[in-house]
Structure formats: C-alpha cells, structure tokens
Tab-separated table of C-alpha atoms in Angstrom:
chain	number	residue	atom	x	y	z
A	22	MET	CA	-16.965	7.187	4.632
A	23	GLY	CA	-15.637	10.590	5.492
A	24	VAL	CA	-12.772	12.220	3.641
A	25	THR	CA	-9.485	12.087	5.537
A	26	ALA	CA	-6.420	14.261	5.121
A	27	LEU	CA	-3.875	13.037	2.626
A	28	ALA	CA	-0.930	11.298	4.240
A	29	ALA	CA	2.509	12.808	3.818
A	30	ALA	CA	4.858	11.143	1.335
A	31	PRO	CA	7.201	8.644	3.013
A	32	SER	CA	10.670	9.829	3.835
A	33	SER	CA	12.994	7.742	1.693
A	34	VAL	CA	16.706	7.189	2.022
A	35	ALA	CA	19.120	5.006	0.136
A	36	ALA	CA	19.933	1.845	2.053
A	37	PRO	CA	23.517	1.156	3.072
A	38	ARG	CA	25.122	-1.741	1.217
A	39	PRO	CA	25.251	-4.555	1.729
A	40	ASP	CA	22.507	-5.534	4.159
A	41	ALA	CA	20.226	-8.583	4.218
A	42	VAL	CA	17.597	-7.061	1.922
A	43	GLN	CA	20.168	-5.805	-0.570
A	44	ARG	CA	21.795	-9.224	-0.715
A	45	GLN	CA	18.416	-10.790	-1.522
A	46	LEU	CA	17.833	-8.330	-4.373
A	47	ASP	CA	21.338	-8.882	-5.718
A	48	ALA	CA	20.675	-12.641	-5.726
A	49	LEU	CA	17.404	-12.185	-7.633
A	50	VAL	CA	19.449	-10.515	-10.371
A	51	ARG	CA	22.575	-12.682	-10.339
A	52	GLN	CA	21.097	-16.094	-9.622
A	53	ASP	CA	17.494	-15.852	-10.846
A	54	GLY	CA	18.185	-13.768	-13.928
A	55	ALA	CA	15.908	-10.821	-13.205
A	56	PRO	CA	17.056	-7.779	-15.220
A	57	GLY	CA	16.217	-5.469	-12.326
A	58	ALA	CA	14.823	-5.537	-8.798
A	59	LEU	CA	13.537	-2.862	-6.441
A	60	ALA	CA	12.106	-2.753	-2.948
A	61	ALA	CA	10.808	-0.495	-0.185
A	62	VAL	CA	10.787	-1.428	3.505
A	63	LYS	CA	9.116	0.652	6.220
A	64	GLY	CA	9.945	0.167	9.896
A	65	ARG	CA	7.884	1.028	12.956
A	66	ASN	CA	9.545	4.434	13.073
A	67	GLY	CA	7.866	5.325	9.767
A	68	ARG	CA	11.092	5.581	7.778
A	69	THR	CA	11.117	3.899	4.381
A	70	ARG	CA	14.301	2.485	2.882
A	71	THR	CA	14.475	1.906	-0.850
A	72	TYR	CA	16.657	-0.654	-2.624
A	73	THR	CA	17.587	-1.450	-6.219
A	74	ALA	CA	19.645	-4.060	-8.054
A	75	GLY	CA	20.412	-4.809	-11.686
A	76	VAL	CA	19.492	-2.458	-14.521
A	77	GLY	CA	16.307	-0.657	-15.421
A	78	ASP	CA	16.885	-0.903	-19.170
A	79	VAL	CA	18.956	-3.747	-20.600
A	80	ALA	CA	19.437	-1.884	-23.891
A	81	THR	CA	21.045	1.186	-22.322
A	82	GLY	CA	22.212	-0.110	-18.953
A	83	ALA	CA	20.285	2.671	-17.200
A	84	ALA	CA	19.855	2.263	-13.461
A	85	VAL	CA	16.675	0.993	-11.867
A	86	PRO	CA	14.820	4.095	-10.608
A	87	ARG	CA	14.545	4.099	-6.839
A	88	ASP	CA	10.941	3.404	-5.886
A	89	GLY	CA	10.031	3.302	-9.575
A	90	GLN	CA	6.579	2.545	-10.892
A	91	VAL	CA	5.764	-1.047	-11.866
A	92	ARG	CA	2.682	-2.863	-13.064
A	93	ILE	CA	1.375	-4.468	-9.859
A	94	GLY	CA	-0.784	-7.211	-11.388
A	95	SER	CA	-3.032	-8.968	-8.910
A	96	ASN	CA	-2.310	-6.573	-6.069
A	97	THR	CA	-5.103	-4.751	-7.904
A	98	LYS	CA	-7.474	-7.374	-6.490
A	99	THR	CA	-6.936	-6.023	-2.986
A	100	PHE	CA	-7.864	-2.509	-4.139
A	101	THR	CA	-11.007	-3.893	-5.783
A	102	ALA	CA	-11.893	-5.922	-2.686
A	103	VAL	CA	-11.454	-2.889	-0.415
A	104	VAL	CA	-13.928	-0.905	-2.524
A	105	VAL	CA	-16.461	-3.750	-2.431
A	106	LEU	CA	-16.051	-4.080	1.345
A	107	GLN	CA	-16.477	-0.328	1.786
A	108	LEU	CA	-19.762	-0.710	-0.106
A	109	VAL	CA	-20.649	-3.551	2.280
A	110	GLY	CA	-19.987	-1.195	5.196
A	111	GLU	CA	-22.260	1.381	3.577
A	112	GLY	CA	-25.067	-1.170	3.256
A	113	ARG	CA	-25.002	-1.073	-0.545
A	114	VAL	CA	-23.622	-4.594	-1.079
A	115	LYS	CA	-24.119	-7.770	0.966
A	116	LEU	CA	-21.338	-10.347	1.056
A	117	ASP	CA	-23.672	-13.329	1.123
A	118	GLU	CA	-26.073	-12.013	-1.492
A	119	PRO	CA	-26.123	-13.812	-4.865
A	120	VAL	CA	-24.252	-12.211	-7.732
A	121	GLU	CA	-27.570	-12.331	-9.613
A	122	THR	CA	-28.890	-9.564	-7.361
A	123	TYR	CA	-26.349	-7.093	-8.734
A	124	LEU	CA	-25.705	-8.480	-12.229
A	125	PRO	CA	-29.004	-10.077	-13.297
A	126	GLY	CA	-28.680	-12.531	-16.167
A	127	VAL	CA	-24.916	-12.083	-16.552
A	128	VAL	CA	-23.477	-15.187	-14.871
A	129	ARG	CA	-24.771	-18.224	-16.763
A	130	GLY	CA	-23.007	-21.274	-18.189
A	131	THR	CA	-22.368	-24.974	-17.848
A	132	GLY	CA	-22.668	-25.652	-14.135
A	133	ILE	CA	-22.728	-21.878	-13.573
A	134	ASP	CA	-25.641	-19.902	-12.095
A	135	GLY	CA	-25.372	-16.393	-10.674
A	136	ASN	CA	-28.139	-17.254	-8.202
A	137	ALA	CA	-25.833	-19.824	-6.556
A	138	ILE	CA	-22.666	-17.699	-6.324
A	139	THR	CA	-22.262	-15.044	-3.633
A	140	VAL	CA	-20.200	-11.879	-3.566
A	141	ARG	CA	-18.082	-13.435	-0.798
A	142	GLN	CA	-17.298	-16.421	-3.033
A	143	LEU	CA	-16.110	-14.091	-5.788
A	144	LEU	CA	-13.749	-12.273	-3.445
A	145	GLN	CA	-12.430	-15.525	-1.922
A	146	HIS	CA	-12.069	-17.548	-5.150
A	147	THR	CA	-14.537	-20.187	-3.936
A	148	SER	CA	-17.064	-19.577	-6.737
A	149	GLY	CA	-15.823	-22.337	-9.043
A	150	LEU	CA	-15.852	-19.946	-12.002
A	151	PRO	CA	-13.361	-20.714	-14.794
A	152	ASN	CA	-10.401	-18.373	-15.177
A	153	TYR	CA	-10.719	-16.380	-18.412
A	154	THR	CA	-6.961	-15.787	-18.598
A	155	ASP	CA	-6.517	-19.514	-19.211
A	156	TYR	CA	-8.237	-18.993	-22.569
A	157	LEU	CA	-6.792	-15.704	-23.842
A	158	ASP	CA	-4.585	-15.830	-26.907
A	159	ASP	CA	-1.196	-14.097	-27.101
A	160	ASP	CA	-2.621	-11.007	-28.792
A	161	ILE	CA	-2.533	-8.287	-26.111
A	162	ARG	CA	-5.270	-5.905	-27.239
A	163	HIS	CA	-8.021	-3.829	-25.679
A	164	TYR	CA	-10.767	-5.780	-23.920
A	165	GLN	CA	-14.061	-4.729	-22.363
A	166	PRO	CA	-14.801	-6.310	-18.952
A	167	ARG	CA	-17.945	-8.072	-20.161
A	168	GLU	CA	-15.898	-9.585	-22.996
A	169	LEU	CA	-13.572	-11.145	-20.405
A	170	VAL	CA	-16.519	-12.598	-18.493
A	171	ASP	CA	-18.005	-14.011	-21.686
A	172	ILE	CA	-14.704	-15.763	-22.484
A	173	ALA	CA	-14.816	-17.467	-19.080
A	174	LEU	CA	-18.458	-18.479	-19.310
A	175	ARG	CA	-17.886	-20.488	-22.473
A	176	HIS	CA	-16.220	-23.050	-20.206
A	177	PRO	CA	-17.696	-25.228	-17.452
A	178	ALA	CA	-17.437	-24.534	-13.740
A	179	ALA	CA	-14.452	-26.026	-11.917
A	180	PHE	CA	-16.633	-27.034	-8.940
A	181	GLN	CA	-19.883	-26.129	-7.209
A	182	PRO	CA	-19.800	-22.767	-5.409
A	183	GLY	CA	-18.296	-23.075	-1.953
A	184	LYS	CA	-16.976	-26.608	-2.551
A	185	GLY	CA	-13.363	-25.757	-3.371
A	186	TRP	CA	-10.788	-23.025	-3.983
A	187	THR	CA	-9.312	-22.098	-7.348
A	188	TYR	CA	-7.672	-18.811	-8.257
A	189	SER	CA	-9.732	-17.203	-11.020
A	190	ASN	CA	-9.385	-13.678	-12.370
A	191	THR	CA	-13.002	-13.908	-13.536
A	192	ASN	CA	-14.127	-13.457	-9.937
A	193	TYR	CA	-12.575	-10.009	-9.742
A	194	VAL	CA	-13.824	-8.803	-13.100
A	195	LEU	CA	-17.308	-9.585	-11.778
A	196	ALA	CA	-16.517	-7.805	-8.494
A	197	GLY	CA	-15.509	-4.761	-10.544
A	198	LEU	CA	-18.727	-4.925	-12.546
A	199	ILE	CA	-20.746	-5.125	-9.313
A	200	THR	CA	-18.953	-2.006	-8.073
A	201	GLU	CA	-19.834	-0.121	-11.241
A	202	GLU	CA	-23.449	-1.319	-11.147
A	203	VAL	CA	-23.920	-0.252	-7.528
A	204	THR	CA	-22.064	3.077	-7.649
A	205	HIS	CA	-22.866	4.077	-11.249
A	206	HIS	CA	-19.225	5.153	-11.546
A	207	PRO	CA	-16.226	3.571	-13.292
A	208	LEU	CA	-14.248	1.213	-11.059
A	209	ALA	CA	-11.104	3.292	-11.654
A	210	ALA	CA	-12.849	6.399	-10.311
A	211	GLU	CA	-14.021	4.562	-7.180
A	212	ILE	CA	-10.541	3.181	-6.474
A	213	ASP	CA	-9.046	6.637	-6.999
A	214	ARG	CA	-11.562	8.409	-4.746
A	215	ARG	CA	-11.840	5.827	-1.988
A	216	ILE	CA	-8.222	4.683	-1.734
A	217	VAL	CA	-5.616	6.439	-3.864
A	218	ARG	CA	-6.480	10.050	-3.022
A	219	ARG	CA	-7.532	9.198	0.516
A	220	LEU	CA	-4.072	7.748	1.301
A	221	GLY	CA	-2.091	10.145	-0.855
A	222	LEU	CA	-0.710	7.419	-3.124
A	223	ARG	CA	0.881	9.875	-5.532
A	224	HIS	CA	2.361	7.267	-7.881
A	225	THR	CA	-0.531	4.793	-7.985
A	226	TYR	CA	-3.177	4.763	-10.699
A	227	PHE	CA	-5.549	2.662	-12.767
A	228	PRO	CA	-4.483	3.125	-16.417
A	229	ALA	CA	-7.084	4.817	-18.584
A	230	PRO	CA	-8.528	2.971	-21.591
A	231	GLY	CA	-5.899	2.799	-24.306
A	232	ASP	CA	-3.065	3.893	-21.991
A	233	ALA	CA	-0.289	1.409	-22.737
A	234	THR	CA	2.552	3.342	-21.089
A	235	ILE	CA	3.765	3.728	-17.517
A	236	ARG	CA	3.551	7.408	-16.644
A	237	GLY	CA	6.350	7.998	-14.151
A	238	ALA	CA	9.951	6.885	-13.698
A	239	HIS	CA	10.021	3.107	-14.050
A	240	PRO	CA	12.264	0.166	-14.872
A	241	HIS	CA	11.483	-1.587	-18.132
A	242	GLY	CA	9.616	-4.884	-17.836
A	243	TYR	CA	10.651	-7.969	-19.796
A	244	TYR	CA	9.220	-11.212	-21.081
A	245	ARG	CA	11.188	-14.385	-21.733
A	246	GLU	CA	9.649	-17.239	-23.749
A	247	SER	CA	11.979	-19.815	-22.204
A	248	ALA	CA	14.557	-20.018	-19.424
A	249	THR	CA	17.350	-19.424	-21.933
A	250	GLY	CA	15.460	-17.221	-24.376
A	251	PRO	CA	16.188	-13.539	-25.007
A	252	LEU	CA	14.581	-10.807	-22.945
A	253	ILE	CA	11.755	-9.067	-24.813
A	254	ASP	CA	10.806	-5.565	-23.681
A	255	ILE	CA	7.079	-5.637	-22.849
A	256	THR	CA	6.904	-2.439	-20.781
A	257	ASP	CA	4.305	-0.769	-22.968
A	258	MET	CA	1.117	-2.775	-23.378
A	259	ASP	CA	-2.645	-2.391	-23.017
A	260	PRO	CA	-3.432	-3.931	-19.591
A	261	SER	CA	-7.215	-3.924	-20.053
A	262	TRP	CA	-7.217	-7.733	-20.225
A	263	ALA	CA	-6.450	-7.675	-16.494
A	264	TRP	CA	-8.891	-4.887	-15.465
A	265	ALA	CA	-10.205	-5.237	-11.874
A	266	ALA	CA	-8.032	-8.319	-11.420
A	267	GLY	CA	-4.673	-6.779	-12.301
A	268	GLN	CA	-4.514	-3.514	-14.264
A	269	MET	CA	-2.977	-1.040	-11.801
A	270	VAL	CA	0.427	0.673	-11.604
A	271	SER	CA	2.147	1.644	-8.350
A	272	THR	CA	5.500	1.873	-6.564
A	273	PRO	CA	6.913	-0.244	-3.729
A	274	SER	CA	6.504	2.562	-1.176
A	275	ASP	CA	2.915	3.285	-2.261
A	276	LEU	CA	2.088	-0.406	-1.897
A	277	ASP	CA	3.688	-0.352	1.548
A	278	ARG	CA	1.459	2.552	2.521
A	279	PHE	CA	-1.642	0.874	1.097
A	280	PHE	CA	-1.161	-2.478	2.834
A	281	GLY	CA	-0.043	-0.771	6.034
A	282	ALA	CA	-3.145	1.422	6.077
A	283	LEU	CA	-5.354	-1.561	5.338
A	284	ALA	CA	-3.854	-3.721	8.085
A	285	GLY	CA	-4.013	-0.761	10.457
A	286	GLY	CA	-7.750	-0.261	9.988
A	287	ASP	CA	-7.549	3.005	8.058
A	288	LEU	CA	-9.588	1.851	5.045
A	289	LEU	CA	-12.249	-0.462	6.469
A	290	ARG	CA	-14.399	-0.596	9.567
A	291	PRO	CA	-13.469	-3.393	12.011
A	292	ALA	CA	-16.407	-5.581	10.896
A	293	GLU	CA	-15.386	-5.502	7.223
A	294	LEU	CA	-11.666	-5.900	7.981
A	295	THR	CA	-12.522	-8.967	10.069
A	296	GLU	CA	-14.420	-10.446	7.112
A	297	MET	CA	-11.526	-9.629	4.790
A	298	GLN	CA	-9.121	-11.509	7.066
A	299	ARG	CA	-11.354	-14.571	7.428
A	300	THR	CA	-9.319	-17.057	5.403
A	301	VAL	CA	-9.361	-20.438	3.705
A	302	ASP	CA	-6.421	-22.567	2.558
A	303	ALA	CA	-4.876	-21.200	-0.634
A	304	GLY	CA	-3.013	-23.113	-3.315
A	305	LYS	CA	-0.986	-21.945	-6.278
A	306	PRO	CA	0.196	-19.318	-7.091
A	307	PHE	CA	0.739	-18.495	-3.408
A	308	ALA	CA	3.535	-19.506	-1.055
A	309	PRO	CA	3.191	-22.710	0.978
A	310	GLY	CA	1.117	-22.099	4.099
A	311	SER	CA	-0.694	-19.077	2.662
A	312	GLN	CA	-4.340	-18.422	3.468
A	313	TYR	CA	-6.746	-16.449	1.264
A	314	GLY	CA	-9.242	-14.003	2.713
A	315	LEU	CA	-11.316	-11.569	0.658
A	316	GLY	CA	-8.700	-10.236	-1.740
A	317	LEU	CA	-6.074	-10.464	0.987
A	318	VAL	CA	-3.488	-13.178	1.650
A	319	SER	CA	-1.779	-14.115	4.916
A	320	THR	CA	1.739	-15.519	4.464
A	321	PRO	CA	3.750	-17.096	7.308
A	322	LEU	CA	6.979	-15.411	8.391
A	323	SER	CA	10.096	-17.356	9.331
A	324	CYS	CA	10.438	-15.183	12.446
A	325	GLY	CA	6.871	-15.912	13.567
A	326	GLY	CA	3.470	-14.541	12.724
A	327	VAL	CA	2.227	-13.616	9.269
A	328	TYR	CA	2.091	-10.665	6.945
A	329	TRP	CA	-0.991	-9.536	5.018
A	330	GLY	CA	-0.650	-8.690	1.341
A	331	HIS	CA	-1.420	-10.239	-2.023
A	332	GLY	CA	1.257	-10.223	-4.711
A	333	GLY	CA	1.008	-9.702	-8.420
A	334	SER	CA	2.206	-11.244	-11.658
A	335	ILE	CA	1.805	-9.621	-15.049
A	336	PRO	CA	4.016	-9.737	-18.150
A	337	GLY	CA	7.108	-7.679	-17.316
A	338	TYR	CA	6.752	-7.508	-13.544
A	339	GLU	CA	6.373	-9.642	-10.429
A	340	THR	CA	5.676	-8.181	-6.974
A	341	ARG	CA	5.342	-9.532	-3.443
A	342	GLY	CA	4.843	-7.790	-0.130
A	343	GLY	CA	2.507	-6.697	2.591
A	344	ALA	CA	2.190	-5.556	6.187
A	345	THR	CA	2.456	-7.112	9.623
A	346	ALA	CA	-0.032	-6.451	12.401
A	347	ASP	CA	2.554	-4.340	14.247
A	348	GLY	CA	3.177	-1.924	11.406
A	349	LEU	CA	6.110	-3.246	9.390
A	350	THR	CA	5.720	-3.196	5.594
A	351	ALA	CA	7.807	-4.416	2.675
A	352	THR	CA	7.358	-4.690	-1.080
A	353	VAL	CA	9.791	-6.336	-3.501
A	354	ALA	CA	9.477	-6.315	-7.305
A	355	ILE	CA	11.437	-7.786	-10.184
A	356	THR	CA	11.182	-6.849	-13.843
A	357	VAL	CA	10.355	-10.213	-15.381
A	358	GLN	CA	7.747	-12.856	-14.614
A	359	PRO	CA	9.424	-15.861	-12.978
A	360	GLY	CA	9.833	-18.818	-15.283
A	361	ASP	CA	9.675	-21.273	-12.397
A	362	ASP	CA	8.391	-21.652	-8.849
A	363	ALA	CA	11.903	-21.318	-7.441
A	364	THR	CA	12.220	-17.670	-8.455
A	365	ALA	CA	8.815	-16.867	-6.985
A	366	ARG	CA	9.879	-18.491	-3.725
A	367	HIS	CA	13.107	-16.437	-3.750
A	368	LEU	CA	11.047	-13.273	-4.217
A	369	GLU	CA	8.888	-14.265	-1.243
A	370	ALA	CA	12.041	-15.000	0.762
A	371	ALA	CA	13.210	-11.444	0.090
A	372	VAL	CA	9.979	-10.108	1.608
A	373	ASP	CA	10.416	-12.445	4.571
A	374	THR	CA	13.974	-11.178	5.074
A	375	ALA	CA	12.849	-7.566	4.832
A	376	LEU	CA	10.104	-7.969	7.438
A	377	CYS	CA	12.040	-10.212	9.813
A	378	ALA	CA	15.163	-8.035	9.663
A	379	ALA	CA	13.311	-4.729	9.643
A	380	GLU	CA	14.097	-3.803	13.223
A	381	ARG	CA	17.807	-4.407	12.644
A	382	VAL	CA	18.039	-2.254	9.511
A	383	HIS	CA	15.983	0.724	10.695
C-alpha cells in the first residue's frame, strides 16, 4: 500500500454544557461511580467536540485532561485485524488458510489442531480456542506472546472450529504472531507504519516492552475489587499480558479518526473491508444485537442503522465507540472497569446518544 499524507489533527473545542452527551458522562460519574469520563464526537462537518466529567486523579482532584490518553484494551484487536487484512490484500496471508501454514507446530492441544483453524476463524472468534486470560493469575508482570499462547493451549478447545462463537484473546495473540512471521517485523512496528503514522494518530502507540506508564496527558485509571471497595490506582502497569489483543494506548479523538478512516475505506481495499464487515452473532461482552466481523463489531443504534467499532476493557479503563457509514464518530471512556453489565450498557448508551444526537450538537 502506498504512503499517504498524514491527516491534520482534528479541530477540538470544548462542548457547551449541558447537552445530551455531557449529561450521559455526568451520569456515568454520579450514578455508576466512575472516577472520570471523557469523550470525543465528530460530526459530518469534521469538527470534533471533547467532553469530560469527574476527576482525573482522585488523590488530588485534578481535572480529567480533555482528549487524554487511555489504555484502549481490545480496540487493539481492530488495529491487529487491519494489519492482517492489509497483508491479505497484498497476497501475503490468506483468510481461509490454516494457521499451521504460518505458525507450523505452534497450535496443538486437546481438541486443538492448527491445521483445522483458519486465519478467518482467529479474527472472528470462531476458532474454539480457550481464552488465556481466563487462566492468568493476579500478578501483572511481563509476558512473551508465545507464553500467553502456551497458557491457553494447556486447556481444551471450547468447540470445533467454525461450530460456535466465543470471545478469546488467544485468537489475536496468534494473529499478531502470524503478522510477525509474515513480515519479519515486530507487530508494534507494523501497526505504527501501516496505521498510526499513515493516519497521523499523534497520541496513539503500542507500549514498548517494559513500558508501564502512559506517556501523554491522561486521567488515572482505577481498579475496584468490589462494588463498595476502595479505588486502587492501577494506571501504571505492564500491559504485555494483553499484547495484540489489548496493549495499545490512544485518545478518544484518535480512535474516532481510526474508526472513521476504516469505515470510510481509507485503510483497506473494498474486498478486504467487505470481509471485515461480514459478521456473525456476537455474545458477551458485547451489547445486545451486536454482530462480530473480523476484529470489527456492528452495534445497533436507537435512531436506526449501526455503528462499526469494537470497544475495550482493561484494568483502569473502559472504552466504547465507533463510526457510522455516513461519517459520524464517537468514543467514550471511563476510568474504571465496570463491575456489572449495567455500567457497560450505560457506556454504550452514551455512544448511542453521541451518534444519534450528533447532528443536533454540531
């Protein structure tokens, strides 16, 4: 793919208060107990509005930075999937080729055979592979990708490939390993070259090995062991346990630009974008009615149609958002993982409000 000019940074203005989006963020803080919340919404005119609520640091009471950096969790999967699909477009990877072709001898276990699992099934979570994060202990330390795969493969398959759908981070660690095997470059370098620099995502990056901090202005992220337990600051941590499935850092406006560019055809050829948007029914952790493509989720809107995004959950941060076919984008983040489904649904409702009200607030 040819190199394109870097896009200009989005114009960003503080939103007037209160409006529908601001009220949703305020409710996430007051009613759901999120320490802080932040959002970016881009209308068809290209203007981006930023929003904040709550505090960015509960110890000092410091404000939430507008458009601050957050750990984006499983939104990373969409970046990984885009790279794999670009390789498909280049003829270097085939979606319906067995994983064994690219990672010989790696995928073996009880009911598990890399000859029977395709690249497409990895990207769509229809491989049946067990989810390694179900078996990690509470010790957040540095992990190598192959170590994560080995943890998963000690456990039996959930179902035969293609016979079900279960969300498994193992699929995306393997997709990242395939990328490295095919390109002979680190996954982080491929994401940076093919997506981040191409789109001019100035505040988006894949943390380097051992980098436990968040580089730019950011709200602190918190962990709560129970609904009534104290907030524990978990901002700084080694995210290598999430790797290709969830390691990246970004901002709401950068995520808006990424999902908008993806939906608009700026990152993939039409053939690969069509494959990415070919969906199956998705279950938890996604909203009711969601459909899962290849690292991309369609979520129904209350005002009609769907938006395309993914969402991410990682200790300290929860994000939702995406883009509509006609160019609207919205991303909402809170600074604690929801302790129940209700909070996650409220976060999704904030995105719905942002996209459905976008024409009225721009």
